[in-house]
Amino acid sequence: PGKQMAIDADLNAGLIDDREAQERRVQISQEADFYGAMDGASKFVRGDAVAGLLITGVNLIGGLLIGMLQRGLPLSEAAATYTLMTIGDGLVSQIPALLISVAAGIVVTRASTTSDLGQEIANQMFGDPRVLYFTAGVMGIMGLMPGLPFLPFTGMGLLMAFIARQINNAKNAELATVDTTIEEDMPSVEPEEKIENFLHPDAFEIEIGYGLIPLVDVEQGGNLLSRITTIRKSFAMEMGIIVPPIRIRDNIQLHANQYSFKIYGVEVAEGEVMVDYFMVVNPDPILGLQGVEMTEPTFGLPALWVNEREREKAEIGGNTVVEAPAVVATHLMETLREHCYKLLDRQEVQRMLNHLKETHSALVDEVVPTQVSLGVVQKVLKNLLREKIPVRNLVNILETIADYSNQSKDADILTEYVRSGLSETVTELLRQNGNSVVVATLEPRLEDHLIQSVKSGQGLTQNLGFAPNMVNALFQDIAEKVDLMSMQGASPVLLVSPLVRRHLKKFVETIFPNIFVVSFSELTMDTELKSVGSISFPHG
């Protein structure tokens, strides 16, 4: 079991491939079968040897008794005669027994192999030239011993030495051929390049536990790879940026059913799913479903992983049932929406501008780098994406930057102008049903305080000029309004003055990261507003 676990660990770590892992498993199986069969073979040989010794003892004692009692021979003469005869008979009987025992051992210990017996014996006898060299030396020494025939032993020794030399030359030639083939087939492998690859982590990667490998293995019916391709296409159409290729790798340090999303090597989200099971989101307790309780990874809702039978019961009861690949895909899509701004580097912005230049060359040439730098455009786009505003309308964005770049080169200020220019996009993003947007507003006194704080420079501070106890009261009031909007199935939206929007967003996003803070200028004139109330000025 320890060797099997070591093979699985090497396979999961990518140190060996499937073929080598299979070969190692076969080798371990043969070793286990060999030692088990060898135990039986040794008992067989031992029993035959014990029987031979008993027969020799019986012959020796019986011969002495016959010689002394029946034939009247003295003890010395009887011992000399019958001992010699017993030893001769023992040799005659033990040599065939030895051969039979060796043959039986060979047959028993090879029971688990699939190769031909003759071929296997030949491979074992002639596989290592060192054994033949040793045998040749022993036979040569025996040929030189007095009393033994010289020519037969010496001739066999020379023959063994010749065979060993031929085998050794053939092995050396085979190794040279293999080395040459490897050098020809892999001319571009450079260790320096492999090391450099570790210095540049993948922009986005998914790490999975070994239990989730079937989700990405097409041969096992996994469709997560095709889902990821679809997600990248739909995300590009939705947000206006192309997500870099997503790399998937297994990680033995994760739990079997765990997965992790990483951006440039830093984990941004993680979750757990169960292969061949189904997730029931927010299950109805009345149904009494049986399964494994977990938390839905995307929105943090209570969930239950159930089998096929419980799935049918959940669907009949009107519960939402999702397969494991769909859970990972949904989590991936939401993670990209939340963190896509981290993937937008200058190189990607330049690619976007080059593509736009094919149809709007005058606009691109006027803005970059004449009026603003590439870095400013990148910062504006990242500010928009950070608040989940699509950048599909790159023409409008550059037009707005061109119109207001003479007033300010600050990327944050230019972002506010761009947001106003994208009012139709922002309004469409916030609409729920029809043309209405559910919002919470600020009490005039609170808004006046924020405007004065911004003008005096206190808006740049973390607390916007409020005392700590007033901050807690303000957050409590915002939380109540967020709950009211959520009860109506609407995204939480704070509608404020353009002067304080940016500063208030930074103030509240630490506690309410998913809240939208928009200004009046970012909504179209025909937008219908439904207010859940106003946030009051906090009292300390």
Coordinates of C-alpha atoms in Angstrom, one line a residue:
P1 CA 0.0 0.0 0.0
G2 CA 2.8 2.4 0.8
K3 CA 4.3 2.0 -2.7
Q4 CA 0.9 2.4 -4.3
M5 CA 0.4 5.6 -2.4
A6 CA 3.9 6.9 -3.5
I7 CA 3.0 6.2 -7.2
D8 CA -0.3 8.0 -6.8
A9 CA 1.5 11.0 -5.2
D10 CA 4.1 11.1 -8.0
L11 CA 1.3 10.9 -10.6
N12 CA -0.7 13.7 -9.0
A13 CA 2.4 15.9 -8.7
G14 CA 3.1 15.4 -12.4
L15 CA 6.5 13.7 -11.8
I16 CA 5.5 10.7 -13.9
D17 CA 2.9 10.1 -16.6
D18 CA 0.1 7.5 -16.8
R19 CA 2.2 5.0 -18.7
E20 CA 5.0 5.0 -16.2
A21 CA 2.5 4.8 -13.3
Q22 CA 0.9 1.8 -14.9
E23 CA 4.3 0.1 -15.3
R24 CA 5.2 0.7 -11.7
R25 CA 1.9 -0.7 -10.5
V26 CA 2.5 -3.9 -12.7
Q27 CA 5.9 -4.2 -11.2
I28 CA 4.6 -3.9 -7.6
S29 CA 1.9 -6.5 -8.4
Q30 CA 4.6 -8.9 -9.8
E31 CA 6.7 -8.4 -6.7
A32 CA 3.8 -9.2 -4.4
D33 CA 2.9 -12.3 -6.4
F34 CA 6.5 -13.4 -6.5
Y35 CA 7.1 -13.3 -2.8
G36 CA 3.8 -15.0 -2.1
A37 CA 4.5 -17.8 -4.6
M38 CA 8.1 -18.1 -3.4
D39 CA 6.9 -18.9 0.0
G40 CA 5.0 -21.9 -1.3
A41 CA 8.0 -22.9 -3.5
S42 CA 10.4 -22.8 -0.6
K43 CA 8.1 -25.0 1.5
F44 CA 8.0 -27.5 -1.4
V45 CA 11.8 -27.6 -1.8
R46 CA 12.3 -27.9 1.9
G47 CA 10.0 -30.8 2.2
D48 CA 11.7 -32.6 -0.7
A49 CA 15.1 -32.0 0.9
V50 CA 14.0 -33.3 4.3
A51 CA 12.6 -36.4 2.7
G52 CA 15.9 -37.0 0.9
L53 CA 17.8 -36.7 4.2
L54 CA 15.4 -39.1 5.9
I55 CA 15.9 -41.7 3.1
T56 CA 19.7 -41.3 3.3
G57 CA 19.6 -41.9 7.1
V58 CA 17.4 -45.0 6.7
N59 CA 19.7 -46.4 4.1
L60 CA 22.8 -45.8 6.2
I61 CA 21.4 -47.3 9.4
G62 CA 19.7 -50.2 7.5
G63 CA 22.9 -51.0 5.7
L64 CA 24.9 -51.1 8.9
L65 CA 22.4 -53.4 10.5
I66 CA 22.2 -55.7 7.5
G67 CA 26.0 -55.9 7.2
M68 CA 26.6 -56.7 10.9
L69 CA 23.6 -58.8 11.8
Q70 CA 22.8 -60.7 8.5
R71 CA 26.2 -61.0 6.9
G72 CA 28.3 -61.0 10.0
L73 CA 30.7 -58.2 8.9
P74 CA 32.6 -56.2 11.4
L75 CA 31.5 -52.6 12.1
S76 CA 34.4 -51.0 10.2
E77 CA 33.9 -53.1 7.1
A78 CA 30.1 -52.7 7.2
A79 CA 30.4 -49.0 7.6
A80 CA 32.9 -48.6 4.7
T81 CA 30.8 -50.7 2.4
Y82 CA 27.3 -49.5 3.1
T83 CA 28.2 -45.9 3.7
L84 CA 29.8 -45.6 0.3
M85 CA 26.7 -47.2 -1.3
T86 CA 24.4 -44.9 0.7
I87 CA 26.3 -41.8 -0.5
G88 CA 26.2 -42.9 -4.1
D89 CA 22.5 -43.7 -3.9
G90 CA 21.9 -40.3 -2.2
L91 CA 23.7 -38.4 -5.0
V92 CA 21.8 -40.3 -7.6
S93 CA 18.4 -39.5 -6.0
Q94 CA 19.2 -35.9 -4.8
I95 CA 20.4 -34.6 -8.2
P96 CA 17.0 -35.3 -10.0
A97 CA 15.2 -34.1 -6.9
L98 CA 17.2 -30.8 -7.0
L99 CA 16.4 -30.4 -10.7
I100 CA 12.7 -31.1 -10.0
S101 CA 12.7 -28.6 -7.1
V102 CA 14.3 -25.9 -9.2
A103 CA 11.9 -26.5 -12.1
A104 CA 9.0 -26.4 -9.7
G105 CA 10.2 -23.2 -8.1
I106 CA 10.5 -21.5 -11.6
V107 CA 7.0 -22.6 -12.5
V108 CA 5.5 -21.4 -9.3
T109 CA 7.2 -18.1 -9.0
R110 CA 6.4 -17.1 -12.6
A111 CA 2.7 -17.7 -12.2
S112 CA 1.9 -14.0 -12.3
T113 CA 3.8 -13.1 -15.5
T114 CA 2.4 -13.0 -19.0
S115 CA 5.6 -13.7 -21.0
D116 CA 6.6 -17.1 -22.4
L117 CA 8.4 -19.5 -20.0
G118 CA 11.3 -20.2 -22.3
Q119 CA 11.7 -16.6 -23.1
E120 CA 11.7 -15.6 -19.5
I121 CA 14.3 -18.2 -18.5
A122 CA 16.5 -17.1 -21.4
N123 CA 16.1 -13.4 -20.3
Q124 CA 17.1 -14.3 -16.7
M125 CA 20.1 -16.4 -17.7
F126 CA 21.4 -14.1 -20.4
G127 CA 20.0 -10.8 -19.4
D128 CA 23.0 -9.7 -17.3
P129 CA 26.5 -10.4 -18.8
R130 CA 28.1 -10.2 -15.4
V131 CA 26.5 -13.6 -14.4
L132 CA 27.9 -15.2 -17.6
Y133 CA 31.4 -13.8 -16.9
F134 CA 31.2 -15.2 -13.4
T135 CA 30.1 -18.6 -14.7
A136 CA 32.9 -18.6 -17.3
G137 CA 35.5 -17.9 -14.6
V138 CA 34.2 -20.7 -12.3
M139 CA 34.2 -23.3 -15.2
G140 CA 37.7 -22.2 -16.2
I141 CA 39.0 -22.8 -12.6
M142 CA 37.3 -26.2 -12.5
G143 CA 39.0 -27.1 -15.8
L144 CA 42.4 -26.4 -14.2
M145 CA 41.7 -28.5 -11.1
P146 CA 43.5 -31.9 -11.1
G147 CA 41.3 -34.9 -11.7
L148 CA 38.6 -33.0 -13.7
P149 CA 38.4 -33.0 -17.5
F150 CA 40.2 -29.9 -18.9
L151 CA 38.7 -29.5 -22.4
P152 CA 34.9 -29.7 -21.5
F153 CA 35.1 -27.2 -18.6
T154 CA 37.6 -24.9 -20.4
G155 CA 35.5 -25.0 -23.6
M156 CA 32.3 -24.2 -21.8
G157 CA 34.0 -21.4 -19.9
L158 CA 35.3 -19.8 -23.2
L159 CA 31.8 -20.2 -24.7
M160 CA 30.2 -18.4 -21.7
A161 CA 32.7 -15.6 -21.9
F162 CA 32.1 -15.1 -25.6
I163 CA 28.3 -15.0 -25.1
A164 CA 28.7 -12.5 -22.3
R165 CA 30.9 -10.2 -24.4
Q166 CA 28.4 -10.3 -27.3
I167 CA 25.5 -9.4 -25.0
N168 CA 27.5 -6.5 -23.4
N169 CA 28.4 -5.1 -26.9
A170 CA 24.7 -5.3 -27.9
K171 CA 23.6 -3.4 -24.8
N172 CA 26.1 -0.7 -25.3
A173 CA 25.0 -0.2 -28.9
E174 CA 21.4 0.0 -27.8
L175 CA 22.1 2.6 -25.2
A176 CA 24.0 4.7 -27.7
T177 CA 21.1 4.5 -30.1
V178 CA 18.6 5.6 -27.4
D179 CA 20.8 8.6 -26.4
T180 CA 21.0 9.7 -30.1
T181 CA 17.3 9.3 -30.6
I182 CA 16.5 11.4 -27.5
E183 CA 18.9 14.1 -28.6
E184 CA 17.3 14.2 -32.0
D185 CA 13.7 14.2 -30.7
M186 CA 14.2 16.8 -28.0
P187 CA 16.6 19.4 -29.4
S188 CA 14.8 22.4 -27.9
V189 CA 14.6 21.3 -24.3
E190 CA 16.6 23.8 -22.3
P191 CA 16.5 23.6 -18.5
E192 CA 17.0 27.4 -18.3
E193 CA 13.6 28.0 -20.1
K194 CA 11.8 25.7 -17.7
I195 CA 13.2 27.6 -14.7
E196 CA 12.2 30.9 -16.2
N197 CA 8.7 29.7 -16.6
F198 CA 8.3 29.5 -12.9
L199 CA 9.2 33.2 -12.7
H200 CA 6.0 34.2 -14.6
P201 CA 2.9 32.7 -12.9
D202 CA -0.2 32.1 -14.9
A203 CA -2.6 35.0 -15.0
F204 CA -5.5 32.8 -14.0
E205 CA -5.3 29.1 -12.9
I206 CA -7.6 26.6 -11.3
E207 CA -6.2 24.0 -8.9
I208 CA -8.2 20.9 -8.2
G209 CA -8.0 18.0 -5.8
Y210 CA -7.4 14.5 -7.2
G211 CA -11.1 13.7 -6.7
L212 CA -12.2 16.4 -9.2
I213 CA -10.0 15.1 -12.0
P214 CA -13.0 13.4 -13.7
L215 CA -14.5 16.9 -14.2
V216 CA -11.7 17.9 -16.6
D217 CA -11.0 14.4 -18.1
V218 CA -12.9 14.2 -21.4
E219 CA -12.5 10.4 -21.5
Q220 CA -14.4 10.2 -18.2
G221 CA -17.2 12.4 -19.5
G222 CA -15.9 15.6 -17.9
N223 CA -17.1 18.8 -19.6
L224 CA -15.5 21.5 -17.4
L225 CA -13.0 22.5 -20.1
S226 CA -15.7 23.2 -22.7
R227 CA -17.6 25.1 -20.0
I228 CA -14.6 27.3 -19.4
T229 CA -14.2 28.0 -23.1
T230 CA -17.9 29.1 -23.2
I231 CA -17.4 31.3 -20.0
R232 CA -14.4 33.1 -21.6
K233 CA -16.4 33.9 -24.7
S234 CA -19.5 35.1 -22.8
F235 CA -17.4 37.1 -20.4
A236 CA -15.7 38.9 -23.2
M237 CA -19.1 39.8 -24.7
E238 CA -20.4 40.9 -21.3
M239 CA -17.5 42.9 -19.8
G240 CA -15.5 43.8 -22.9
I241 CA -12.1 42.2 -22.0
I242 CA -10.6 38.9 -23.0
V243 CA -9.7 36.6 -20.0
P244 CA -6.3 35.1 -20.5
P245 CA -6.1 31.3 -21.1
I246 CA -7.1 29.5 -17.9
R247 CA -4.7 26.8 -16.8
I248 CA -6.0 23.8 -14.8
R249 CA -3.7 21.7 -12.7
D250 CA -4.1 19.2 -9.9
N251 CA -2.8 19.9 -6.4
I252 CA -2.3 17.0 -3.9
Q253 CA -2.2 19.6 -1.1
L254 CA -5.9 20.3 -1.6
H255 CA -8.6 18.1 -0.3
A256 CA -10.0 15.5 -2.8
N257 CA -13.1 17.6 -3.6
Q258 CA -11.6 21.0 -3.2
Y259 CA -10.7 23.6 -5.9
S260 CA -9.0 26.9 -5.9
F261 CA -9.0 30.0 -8.2
K262 CA -5.7 31.8 -8.4
I263 CA -4.7 35.1 -10.1
Y264 CA -1.0 35.4 -10.6
G265 CA -0.4 32.7 -8.0
V266 CA -2.6 34.3 -5.3
E267 CA -5.8 32.5 -4.3
V268 CA -8.9 34.7 -4.7
A269 CA -11.6 32.0 -4.2
E270 CA -12.1 28.4 -3.3
G271 CA -14.8 25.8 -2.9
E272 CA -15.8 22.2 -2.7
V273 CA -17.9 20.0 -4.9
M274 CA -18.7 16.3 -5.1
V275 CA -18.4 14.5 -8.4
D276 CA -21.4 12.3 -9.4
Y277 CA -23.6 14.1 -6.8
F278 CA -26.0 17.0 -7.2
M279 CA -26.2 20.3 -5.2
V280 CA -29.6 21.3 -3.9
V281 CA -29.4 25.0 -3.2
N282 CA -31.2 26.2 -0.1
P283 CA -33.1 22.9 0.4
D284 CA -36.6 22.8 1.7
P285 CA -36.5 21.1 5.1
I286 CA -40.0 19.7 4.7
L287 CA -38.7 17.3 2.0
G288 CA -36.3 15.6 4.5
L289 CA -33.6 15.2 1.9
Q290 CA -30.6 13.1 2.8
G291 CA -27.1 14.2 1.8
V292 CA -23.9 16.0 2.7
E293 CA -24.4 19.5 4.1
M294 CA -22.1 22.2 2.6
T295 CA -22.2 25.9 1.7
E296 CA -22.8 27.0 -1.9
P297 CA -19.4 28.5 -2.8
T298 CA -20.6 31.4 -5.0
F299 CA -23.2 33.1 -2.9
G300 CA -22.7 31.4 0.5
L301 CA -26.1 29.8 0.5
P302 CA -26.8 26.6 2.5
A303 CA -26.7 23.6 0.2
L304 CA -27.0 19.8 0.3
W305 CA -25.2 17.3 -1.9
V306 CA -27.5 14.4 -2.8
N307 CA -27.5 11.3 -5.0
E308 CA -29.7 10.6 -8.0
R309 CA -32.7 9.4 -6.1
E310 CA -32.7 12.4 -3.7
R311 CA -32.2 14.7 -6.7
E312 CA -35.5 13.6 -8.3
K313 CA -37.3 14.2 -5.0
A314 CA -35.7 17.7 -4.7
E315 CA -36.7 18.6 -8.3
I316 CA -40.3 17.5 -7.7
G317 CA -40.4 19.6 -4.6
G318 CA -39.3 22.7 -6.6
N319 CA -35.8 23.0 -5.3
T320 CA -32.9 24.3 -7.4
V321 CA -30.6 21.4 -8.3
V322 CA -27.2 21.9 -9.9
E323 CA -24.5 19.5 -11.2
A324 CA -20.9 19.8 -9.9
P325 CA -19.5 21.2 -13.2
A326 CA -22.2 23.9 -13.2
V327 CA -21.3 24.9 -9.6
V328 CA -17.7 25.4 -10.5
A329 CA -18.6 27.3 -13.7
T330 CA -20.9 29.6 -11.9
H331 CA -18.3 30.3 -9.2
L332 CA -15.7 30.9 -11.9
M333 CA -18.0 33.4 -13.7
E334 CA -18.7 35.4 -10.5
T335 CA -15.0 35.3 -9.5
L336 CA -14.1 36.8 -12.9
R337 CA -16.6 39.5 -12.5
E338 CA -15.2 40.4 -9.1
H339 CA -11.5 40.2 -9.9
C340 CA -11.2 40.8 -13.6
Y341 CA -9.7 44.2 -13.1
K342 CA -6.6 42.4 -11.7
L343 CA -6.1 40.7 -15.1
L344 CA -6.0 44.0 -17.1
D345 CA -2.4 44.9 -17.6
R346 CA -0.9 47.5 -20.0
Q347 CA -0.2 44.8 -22.7
E348 CA -3.9 43.9 -22.8
V349 CA -4.9 47.6 -22.9
Q350 CA -2.5 48.1 -25.8
R351 CA -4.0 45.1 -27.6
M352 CA -7.5 46.6 -27.1
L353 CA -6.3 49.9 -28.5
N354 CA -4.6 48.3 -31.5
H355 CA -7.9 46.5 -32.3
L356 CA -9.9 49.7 -32.0
K357 CA -7.4 51.6 -34.1
E358 CA -8.4 49.5 -37.1
T359 CA -11.7 51.3 -37.2
H360 CA -11.1 54.5 -35.1
S361 CA -7.5 55.4 -35.8
A362 CA -8.0 59.1 -35.4
L363 CA -9.5 58.7 -31.9
V364 CA -6.8 56.4 -30.6
D365 CA -4.0 58.6 -32.1
E366 CA -5.5 61.7 -30.5
V367 CA -5.9 60.2 -27.0
V368 CA -2.9 57.9 -26.5
P369 CA -0.2 59.0 -26.0
T370 CA -0.9 62.6 -27.0
Q371 CA -3.3 63.6 -24.2
V372 CA -2.9 60.8 -21.7
S373 CA -0.5 57.9 -21.2
L374 CA -1.3 54.2 -21.6
G375 CA -1.2 53.8 -17.9
V376 CA -3.9 56.4 -17.3
V377 CA -6.2 54.6 -19.8
Q378 CA -5.4 51.3 -18.0
K379 CA -6.3 52.8 -14.6
V380 CA -9.6 54.2 -15.9
L381 CA -10.6 50.8 -17.3
K382 CA -9.5 49.0 -14.1
N383 CA -11.6 51.5 -12.0
L384 CA -14.6 50.7 -14.1
L385 CA -14.1 46.9 -14.0
R386 CA -13.5 47.0 -10.3
E387 CA -17.1 48.3 -9.9
K388 CA -18.4 45.8 -12.4
I389 CA -19.0 48.3 -15.2
P390 CA -18.4 46.8 -18.6
V391 CA -15.8 48.4 -20.9
R392 CA -17.3 47.2 -24.1
N393 CA -18.0 50.7 -25.4
L394 CA -14.3 51.6 -25.6
V395 CA -15.1 54.3 -28.2
N396 CA -17.3 56.2 -25.7
I397 CA -14.7 55.8 -23.0
L398 CA -11.9 57.3 -25.1
E399 CA -14.2 60.0 -26.4
T400 CA -14.9 61.1 -22.8
I401 CA -11.2 61.0 -21.9
A402 CA -10.4 63.1 -24.9
D403 CA -13.1 65.6 -23.9
Y404 CA -12.0 66.0 -20.3
S405 CA -8.3 65.3 -20.3
N406 CA -7.6 69.0 -20.6
Q407 CA -9.3 69.5 -17.2
S408 CA -7.5 66.8 -15.4
K409 CA -5.0 64.0 -16.0
D410 CA -6.0 62.2 -12.8
A411 CA -7.3 58.7 -13.6
D412 CA -9.8 58.7 -10.7
I413 CA -11.3 62.0 -11.8
L414 CA -11.4 60.9 -15.4
T415 CA -13.2 57.8 -14.3
E416 CA -16.0 59.8 -12.9
Y417 CA -16.5 61.6 -16.2
V418 CA -16.4 58.3 -18.0
R419 CA -19.0 56.8 -15.7
S420 CA -21.3 59.8 -16.6
G421 CA -20.7 59.2 -20.2
L422 CA -21.6 55.5 -19.8
S423 CA -25.0 56.4 -18.2
E424 CA -26.9 54.0 -20.4
T425 CA -24.6 51.2 -19.6
V426 CA -24.8 51.9 -15.8
T427 CA -28.6 52.2 -15.9
E428 CA -29.0 48.9 -17.8
L429 CA -26.7 47.2 -15.3
L430 CA -28.9 48.4 -12.3
R431 CA -32.4 47.9 -13.8
Q432 CA -34.4 45.1 -12.3
N433 CA -37.9 45.0 -13.8
G434 CA -38.8 47.3 -16.7
N435 CA -37.2 50.7 -16.3
S436 CA -37.1 51.0 -12.5
V437 CA -34.0 51.1 -10.2
V438 CA -34.4 50.4 -6.5
V439 CA -32.1 52.8 -4.6
A440 CA -31.4 54.3 -1.2
T441 CA -30.5 58.0 -0.9
L442 CA -28.7 60.2 1.6
E443 CA -30.4 62.6 3.9
P444 CA -29.6 66.2 2.8
R445 CA -27.7 66.9 6.0
L446 CA -25.5 63.8 5.6
E447 CA -24.9 64.6 1.9
D448 CA -23.9 68.2 2.8
H449 CA -21.5 66.9 5.4
L450 CA -19.9 64.6 2.9
I451 CA -19.6 67.4 0.3
Q452 CA -17.9 69.7 2.9
S453 CA -15.6 66.9 3.9
V454 CA -14.5 66.3 0.3
K455 CA -13.9 70.1 -0.3
S456 CA -11.9 70.4 2.9
G457 CA -9.8 67.4 2.2
Q458 CA -11.3 65.2 4.9
G459 CA -12.9 63.1 2.2
L460 CA -9.5 61.6 1.5
T461 CA -9.5 60.2 5.1
Q462 CA -10.8 56.8 5.9
N463 CA -13.8 57.9 8.1
L464 CA -14.9 61.0 6.0
G465 CA -14.7 63.2 9.1
F466 CA -16.9 61.0 11.3
A467 CA -16.1 59.8 14.8
P468 CA -15.8 56.0 15.2
N469 CA -19.1 55.7 17.0
M470 CA -20.8 57.7 14.2
V471 CA -19.2 55.4 11.6
N472 CA -20.8 52.3 13.3
A473 CA -24.2 54.0 13.4
L474 CA -23.9 54.9 9.7
F475 CA -23.0 51.4 8.7
Q476 CA -25.9 50.1 10.7
D477 CA -28.3 52.4 8.8
I478 CA -26.8 51.3 5.5
A479 CA -27.1 47.6 6.4
E480 CA -30.8 48.1 7.1
K481 CA -31.4 49.7 3.7
V482 CA -29.4 47.0 2.0
D483 CA -31.6 44.4 3.6
L484 CA -34.7 46.2 2.3
M485 CA -33.4 46.2 -1.2
S486 CA -32.4 42.6 -1.1
M487 CA -35.9 41.6 0.1
Q488 CA -37.2 43.2 -3.1
G489 CA -34.8 41.1 -5.2
A490 CA -32.8 44.1 -6.2
S491 CA -29.0 44.8 -6.1
P492 CA -28.1 47.3 -3.3
V493 CA -27.7 50.8 -4.8
L494 CA -26.8 54.1 -3.1
L495 CA -27.7 57.1 -5.1
V496 CA -25.5 60.1 -4.2
S497 CA -24.1 63.4 -5.5
P498 CA -21.3 63.2 -8.1
L499 CA -19.0 65.1 -5.8
V500 CA -19.0 62.4 -3.1
R501 CA -19.6 59.2 -5.1
R502 CA -16.0 58.1 -5.4
H503 CA -15.1 58.8 -1.8
L504 CA -18.3 57.2 -0.4
K505 CA -17.6 54.1 -2.4
K506 CA -14.2 53.7 -0.9
F507 CA -15.7 54.3 2.5
V508 CA -18.5 51.6 2.3
E509 CA -16.8 48.9 0.2
T510 CA -14.8 47.5 3.1
I511 CA -18.1 46.5 4.8
F512 CA -20.4 46.2 1.7
P513 CA -18.2 45.1 -1.2
N514 CA -21.1 44.4 -3.5
I515 CA -23.0 47.6 -3.1
F516 CA -23.3 49.9 -6.1
V517 CA -22.6 53.6 -5.3
V518 CA -23.8 55.7 -8.3
S519 CA -24.4 59.4 -8.9
F520 CA -27.4 61.1 -10.4
S521 CA -25.4 61.8 -13.6
E522 CA -24.9 58.1 -14.2
L523 CA -28.5 57.3 -14.7
T524 CA -30.5 58.2 -17.8
M525 CA -33.3 60.8 -17.6
D526 CA -36.1 58.3 -18.1
T527 CA -35.0 56.0 -15.3
E528 CA -37.7 55.3 -12.7
L529 CA -36.4 55.4 -9.2
K530 CA -37.9 53.4 -6.3
S531 CA -36.4 54.5 -3.0
V532 CA -36.4 52.3 0.1
G533 CA -35.6 55.3 2.3
S534 CA -32.8 57.7 3.1
I535 CA -29.7 57.1 5.2
S536 CA -29.8 59.5 8.1
F537 CA -27.0 61.6 9.6
P538 CA -25.4 59.5 12.3
H539 CA -25.5 60.7 15.9
G540 CA -22.7 60.0 18.2

